CSV table of C-alpha atoms in Angstrom, one decimal:
chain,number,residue,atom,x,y,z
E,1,UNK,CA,66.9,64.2,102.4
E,2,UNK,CA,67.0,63.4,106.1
E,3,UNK,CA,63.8,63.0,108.5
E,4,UNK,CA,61.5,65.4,106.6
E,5,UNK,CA,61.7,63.5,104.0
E,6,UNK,CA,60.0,65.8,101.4
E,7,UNK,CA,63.2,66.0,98.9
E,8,UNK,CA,63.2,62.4,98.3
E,9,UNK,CA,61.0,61.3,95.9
E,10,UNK,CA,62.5,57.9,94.3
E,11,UNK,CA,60.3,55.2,95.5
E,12,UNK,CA,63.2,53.0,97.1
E,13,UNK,CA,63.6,55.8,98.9
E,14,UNK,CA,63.3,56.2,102.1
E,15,UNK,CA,63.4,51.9,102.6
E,16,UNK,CA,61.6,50.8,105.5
E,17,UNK,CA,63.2,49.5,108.0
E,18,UNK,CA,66.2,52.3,107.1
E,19,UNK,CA,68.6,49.4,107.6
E,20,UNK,CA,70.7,48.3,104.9
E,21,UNK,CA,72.6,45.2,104.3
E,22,UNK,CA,76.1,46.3,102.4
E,23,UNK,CA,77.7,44.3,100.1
E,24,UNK,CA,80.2,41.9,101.0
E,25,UNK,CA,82.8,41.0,97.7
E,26,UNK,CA,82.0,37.4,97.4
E,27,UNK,CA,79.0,36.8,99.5
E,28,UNK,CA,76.3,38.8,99.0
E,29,UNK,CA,73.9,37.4,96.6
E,30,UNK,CA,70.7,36.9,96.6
E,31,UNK,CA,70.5,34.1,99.4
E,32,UNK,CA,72.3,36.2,101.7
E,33,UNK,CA,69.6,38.9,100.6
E,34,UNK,CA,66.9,36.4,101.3
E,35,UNK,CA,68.2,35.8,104.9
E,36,UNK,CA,68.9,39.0,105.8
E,37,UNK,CA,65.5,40.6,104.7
E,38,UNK,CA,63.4,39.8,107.9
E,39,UNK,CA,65.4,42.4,109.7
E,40,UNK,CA,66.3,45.3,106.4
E,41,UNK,CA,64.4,47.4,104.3
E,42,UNK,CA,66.9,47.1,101.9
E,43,UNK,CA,69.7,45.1,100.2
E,44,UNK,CA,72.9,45.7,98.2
E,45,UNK,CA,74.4,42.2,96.3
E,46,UNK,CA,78.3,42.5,95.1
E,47,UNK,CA,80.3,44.2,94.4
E,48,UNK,CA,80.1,42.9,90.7
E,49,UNK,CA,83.2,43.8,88.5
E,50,UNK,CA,81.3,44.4,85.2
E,51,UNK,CA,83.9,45.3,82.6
E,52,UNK,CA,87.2,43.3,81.8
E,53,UNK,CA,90.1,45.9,83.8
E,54,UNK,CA,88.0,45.2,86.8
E,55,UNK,CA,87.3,41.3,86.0
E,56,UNK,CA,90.8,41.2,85.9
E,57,UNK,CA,91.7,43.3,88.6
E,58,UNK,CA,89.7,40.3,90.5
E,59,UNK,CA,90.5,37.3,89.3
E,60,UNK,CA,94.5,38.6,90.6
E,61,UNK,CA,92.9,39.2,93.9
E,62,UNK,CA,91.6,35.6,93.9
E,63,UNK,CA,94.4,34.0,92.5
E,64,UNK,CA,96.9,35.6,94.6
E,65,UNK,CA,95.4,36.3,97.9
E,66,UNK,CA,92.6,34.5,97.9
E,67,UNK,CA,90.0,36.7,98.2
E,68,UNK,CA,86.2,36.0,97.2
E,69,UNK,CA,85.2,37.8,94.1
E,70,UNK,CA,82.2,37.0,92.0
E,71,UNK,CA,83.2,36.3,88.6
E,72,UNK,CA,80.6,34.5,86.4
E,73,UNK,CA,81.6,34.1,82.8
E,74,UNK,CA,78.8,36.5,81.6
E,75,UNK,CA,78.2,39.7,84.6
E,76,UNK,CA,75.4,41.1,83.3
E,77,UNK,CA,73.5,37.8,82.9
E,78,UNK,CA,74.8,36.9,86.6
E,79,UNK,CA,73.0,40.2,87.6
E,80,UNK,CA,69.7,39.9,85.9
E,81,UNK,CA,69.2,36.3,87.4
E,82,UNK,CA,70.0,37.4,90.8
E,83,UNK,CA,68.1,40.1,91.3
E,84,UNK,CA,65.1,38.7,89.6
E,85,UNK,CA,65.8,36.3,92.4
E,86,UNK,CA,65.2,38.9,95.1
E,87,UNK,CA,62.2,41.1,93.2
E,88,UNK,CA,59.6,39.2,94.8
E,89,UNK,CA,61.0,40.0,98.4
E,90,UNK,CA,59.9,43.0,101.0
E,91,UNK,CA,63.1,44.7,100.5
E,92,UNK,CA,64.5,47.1,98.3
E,93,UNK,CA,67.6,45.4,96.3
E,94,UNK,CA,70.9,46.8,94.8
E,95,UNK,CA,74.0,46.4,92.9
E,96,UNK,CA,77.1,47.5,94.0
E,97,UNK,CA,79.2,47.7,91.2
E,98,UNK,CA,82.5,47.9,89.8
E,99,UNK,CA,83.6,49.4,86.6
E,100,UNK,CA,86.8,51.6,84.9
E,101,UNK,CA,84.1,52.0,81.6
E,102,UNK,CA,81.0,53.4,80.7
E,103,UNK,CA,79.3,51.2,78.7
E,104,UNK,CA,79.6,47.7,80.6
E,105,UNK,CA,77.9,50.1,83.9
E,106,UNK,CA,75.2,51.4,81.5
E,107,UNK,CA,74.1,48.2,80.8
E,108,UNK,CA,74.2,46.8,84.6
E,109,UNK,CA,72.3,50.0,85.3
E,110,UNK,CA,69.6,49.0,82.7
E,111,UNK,CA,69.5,46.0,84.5
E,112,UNK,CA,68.7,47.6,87.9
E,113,UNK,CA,65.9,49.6,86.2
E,114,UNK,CA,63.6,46.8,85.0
E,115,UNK,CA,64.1,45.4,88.7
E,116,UNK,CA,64.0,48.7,90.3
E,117,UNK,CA,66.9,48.1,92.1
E,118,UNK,CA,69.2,50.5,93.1
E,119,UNK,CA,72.8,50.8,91.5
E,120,UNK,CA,75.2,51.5,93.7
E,121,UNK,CA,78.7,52.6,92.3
E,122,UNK,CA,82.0,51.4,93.8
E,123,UNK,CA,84.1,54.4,94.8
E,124,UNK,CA,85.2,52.8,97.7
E,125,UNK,CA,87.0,49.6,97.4
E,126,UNK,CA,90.3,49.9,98.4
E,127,UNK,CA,92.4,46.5,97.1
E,128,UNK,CA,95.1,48.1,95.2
E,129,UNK,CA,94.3,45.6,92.1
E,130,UNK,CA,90.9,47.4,91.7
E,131,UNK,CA,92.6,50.8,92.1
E,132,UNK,CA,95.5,50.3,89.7
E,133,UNK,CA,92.8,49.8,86.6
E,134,UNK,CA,90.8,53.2,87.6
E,135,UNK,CA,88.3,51.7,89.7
E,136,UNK,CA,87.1,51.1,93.7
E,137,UNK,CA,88.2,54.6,95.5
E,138,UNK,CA,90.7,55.1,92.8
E,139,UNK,CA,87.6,57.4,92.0
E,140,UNK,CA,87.6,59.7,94.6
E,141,UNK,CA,90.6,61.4,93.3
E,142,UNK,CA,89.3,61.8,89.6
E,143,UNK,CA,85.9,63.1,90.8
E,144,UNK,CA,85.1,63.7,86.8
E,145,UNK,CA,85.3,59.9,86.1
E,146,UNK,CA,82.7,59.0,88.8
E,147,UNK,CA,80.6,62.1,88.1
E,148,UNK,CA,80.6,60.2,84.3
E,149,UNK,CA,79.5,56.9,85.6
E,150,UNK,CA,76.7,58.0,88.0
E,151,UNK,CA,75.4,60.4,84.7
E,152,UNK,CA,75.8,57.4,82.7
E,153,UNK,CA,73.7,55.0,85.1
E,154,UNK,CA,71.1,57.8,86.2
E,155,UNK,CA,70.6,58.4,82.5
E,156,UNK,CA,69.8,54.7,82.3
E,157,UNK,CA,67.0,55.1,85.1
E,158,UNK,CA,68.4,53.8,87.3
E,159,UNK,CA,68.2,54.8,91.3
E,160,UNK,CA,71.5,56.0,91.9
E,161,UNK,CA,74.0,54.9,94.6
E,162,UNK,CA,77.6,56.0,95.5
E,163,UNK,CA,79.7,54.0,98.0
E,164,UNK,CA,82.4,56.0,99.1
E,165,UNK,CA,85.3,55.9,102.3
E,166,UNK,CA,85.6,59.3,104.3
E,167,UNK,CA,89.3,58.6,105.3
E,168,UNK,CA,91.1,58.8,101.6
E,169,UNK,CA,93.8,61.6,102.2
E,170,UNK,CA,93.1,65.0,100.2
E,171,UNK,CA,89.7,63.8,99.1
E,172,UNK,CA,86.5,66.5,99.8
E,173,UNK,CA,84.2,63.7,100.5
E,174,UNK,CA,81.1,66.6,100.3
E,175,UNK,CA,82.5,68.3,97.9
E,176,UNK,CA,82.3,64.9,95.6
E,177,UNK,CA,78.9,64.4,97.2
E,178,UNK,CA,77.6,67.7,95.8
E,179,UNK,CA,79.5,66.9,92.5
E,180,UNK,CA,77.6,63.2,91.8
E,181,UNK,CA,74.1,64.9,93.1
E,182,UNK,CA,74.4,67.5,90.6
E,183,UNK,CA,74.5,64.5,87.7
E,184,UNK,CA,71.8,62.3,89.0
E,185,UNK,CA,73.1,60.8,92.0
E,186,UNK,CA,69.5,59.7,94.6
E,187,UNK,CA,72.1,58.6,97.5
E,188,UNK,CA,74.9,58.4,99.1
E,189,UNK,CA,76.5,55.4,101.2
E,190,UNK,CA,79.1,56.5,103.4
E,191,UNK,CA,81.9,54.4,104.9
E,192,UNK,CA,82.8,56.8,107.8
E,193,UNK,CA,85.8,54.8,109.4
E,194,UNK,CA,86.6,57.1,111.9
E,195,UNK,CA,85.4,60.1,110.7
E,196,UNK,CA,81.6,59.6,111.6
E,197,UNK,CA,81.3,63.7,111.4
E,198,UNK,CA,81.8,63.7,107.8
E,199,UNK,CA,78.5,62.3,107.7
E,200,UNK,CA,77.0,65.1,109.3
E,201,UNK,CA,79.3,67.4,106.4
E,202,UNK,CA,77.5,65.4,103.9
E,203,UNK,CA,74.0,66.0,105.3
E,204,UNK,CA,74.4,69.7,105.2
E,205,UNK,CA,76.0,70.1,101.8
E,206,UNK,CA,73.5,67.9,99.5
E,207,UNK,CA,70.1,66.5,99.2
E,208,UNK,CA,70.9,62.8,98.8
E,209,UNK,CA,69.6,59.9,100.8
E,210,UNK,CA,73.0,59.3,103.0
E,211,UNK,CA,73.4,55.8,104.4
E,212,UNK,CA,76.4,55.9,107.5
E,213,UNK,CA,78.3,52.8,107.3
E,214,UNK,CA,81.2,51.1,109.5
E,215,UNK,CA,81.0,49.5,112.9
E,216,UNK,CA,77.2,49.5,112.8
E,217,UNK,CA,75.8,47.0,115.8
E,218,UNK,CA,73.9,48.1,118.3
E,219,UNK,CA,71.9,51.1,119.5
E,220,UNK,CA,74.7,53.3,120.1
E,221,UNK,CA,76.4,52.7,117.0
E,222,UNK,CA,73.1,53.2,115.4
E,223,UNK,CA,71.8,56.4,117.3
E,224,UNK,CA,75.7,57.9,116.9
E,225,UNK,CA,75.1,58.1,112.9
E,226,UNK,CA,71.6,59.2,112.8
E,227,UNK,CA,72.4,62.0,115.3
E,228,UNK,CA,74.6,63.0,112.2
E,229,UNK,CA,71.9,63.2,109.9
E,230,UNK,CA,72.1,59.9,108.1
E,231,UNK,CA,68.8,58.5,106.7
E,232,UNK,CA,69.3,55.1,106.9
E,233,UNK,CA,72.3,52.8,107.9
E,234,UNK,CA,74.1,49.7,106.6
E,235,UNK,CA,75.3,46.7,108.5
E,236,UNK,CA,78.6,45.1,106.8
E,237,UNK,CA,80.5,42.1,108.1
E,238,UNK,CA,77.4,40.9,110.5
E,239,UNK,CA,75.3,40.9,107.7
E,240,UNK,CA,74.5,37.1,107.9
E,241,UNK,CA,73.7,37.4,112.1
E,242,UNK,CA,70.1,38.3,112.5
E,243,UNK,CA,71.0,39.2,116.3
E,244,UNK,CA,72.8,41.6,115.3
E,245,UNK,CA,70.5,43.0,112.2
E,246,UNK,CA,67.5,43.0,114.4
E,247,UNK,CA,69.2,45.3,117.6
E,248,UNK,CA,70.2,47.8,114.7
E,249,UNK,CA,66.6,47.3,113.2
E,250,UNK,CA,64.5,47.6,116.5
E,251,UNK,CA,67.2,51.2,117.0
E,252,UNK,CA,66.4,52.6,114.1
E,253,UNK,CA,63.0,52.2,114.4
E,254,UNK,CA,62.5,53.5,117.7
E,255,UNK,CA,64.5,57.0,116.5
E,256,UNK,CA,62.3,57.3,113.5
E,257,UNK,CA,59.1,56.4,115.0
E,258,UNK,CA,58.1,53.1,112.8
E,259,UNK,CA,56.9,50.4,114.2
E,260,UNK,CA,58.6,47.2,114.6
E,261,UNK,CA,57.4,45.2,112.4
E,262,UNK,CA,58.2,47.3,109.5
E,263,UNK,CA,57.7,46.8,105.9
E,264,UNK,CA,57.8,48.7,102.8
């Protein structure tokens, strides 16, 4: 993990830039990918609810409150097609994705292996619709359930992602990050709210690739998180503004040392 970068050996990992655009619900397929890959080394589309509780977990959320949700009639088609869309591009892709069951995220996770792209698990969407069926961050109190489904996609092949929020009450956020590293998990992506030291809790306690997450713009926000630890870090809401992306590109690469133009 971290700088040395001799404990990582997955081939997505480290991406290059170590910038990351996060998933959005709704809006982050593979033409968002597209835009935003001038400025990332790396791309998560989703969150995808893959099995029915979460499918209808969203289709509540978009019928009631109007939220954007993906729901195409067949999920695991909807992810083969788009990120066969984005294999062509200089970025490493992913799949952030939803699931109360095993087999539905095994089969996503196959998926994400024939386009080596990384699977990312949801442990950290927070709508109580997505919680009430066992999904989202409902996971980070039944660390057994989402120690089953990152065995379940690493056993797939798959490059192994957790999303997770530092600010759940009672939750050991590094003691869960030791517990999905010692079934297959390659890295962690860590919403840090405002907790940005648990990042740094993380980095001492496991292995794992950690991406820092929230409020990332600028070269403060940036250099804040990789003084932490953190590997790499993900831009959220101003995914689609390549002002912003390229100040949080042009600050990472000047703390790692990579030139600017980048590149895997």
């Amino acid at each position: 993990m971290g700088e040395t970068g001799e404990v990582v050996t997955d081939p997505s990992l480290p991406f290059r830039p170590r910038v990351a655009a996060a998933s959005l619900s709704g809006a982050s397929d593979a033409a968002w990918a597209k835009s935003a890959a001038p400025s990332v080394g790396a791309a998560v589309l989703g969150g995808l609810a893959v099995d029915e509780p979460t499918r209808t977990a969203a289709r509540t959320m978009v019928e009631d409150r109007d939220r954007e949700e993906f729901l195409p009639d067949d999920p695991l088609a909807f992810a083969e097609q788009q990120l066969a869309e984005v294999t062509d591009m200089s970025i490493v892709p992913g799949l952030n994705v939803r699931s109360r069951t095993l087999e539905p995220l095994r089969r996503v996770a196959d998926v994400c292996t024939v386009h080596d792209a990384i699977c990312e698990i949801n442990a950290h969407c927070r709508q109580a619709e997505m919680c009430d069926v066992g999904a989202g961050q409902s996971l980070l109190r039944e660390p057994d359930r989402l120690a089953a489904q990152v065995a379940t996609a690493a056993e797939a092949g798959a490059t192994v992602s957790v999303k997770v929020r530092t600010e759940v009450p009672g939750v050991d956020v590094p003691g869960i990050a030791r517990k999905i590293e010692q079934v297959g998990a390659d890295a962690i992506h860590v919403d840090a709210m405002d907790s940005e030291g648990v990042v740094a809790e993380i980095v001492a306690a496991t292995d794992l690739f950690v991406i820092a997450n929230n409020g990332v713009r600028d070269r403060g926000t940036v250099r804040e998180y990789l003084a932490y630890g953190a590997d790499a870090v993900s831009v959220g809401r101003p995914s689609d503004r390549p002002v912003v992306l390229d100040r949080v590109r042009d600050a990472t690469d000047a703390w790692f040392g990579e030139p600017m133009e980048g590149g895997r």
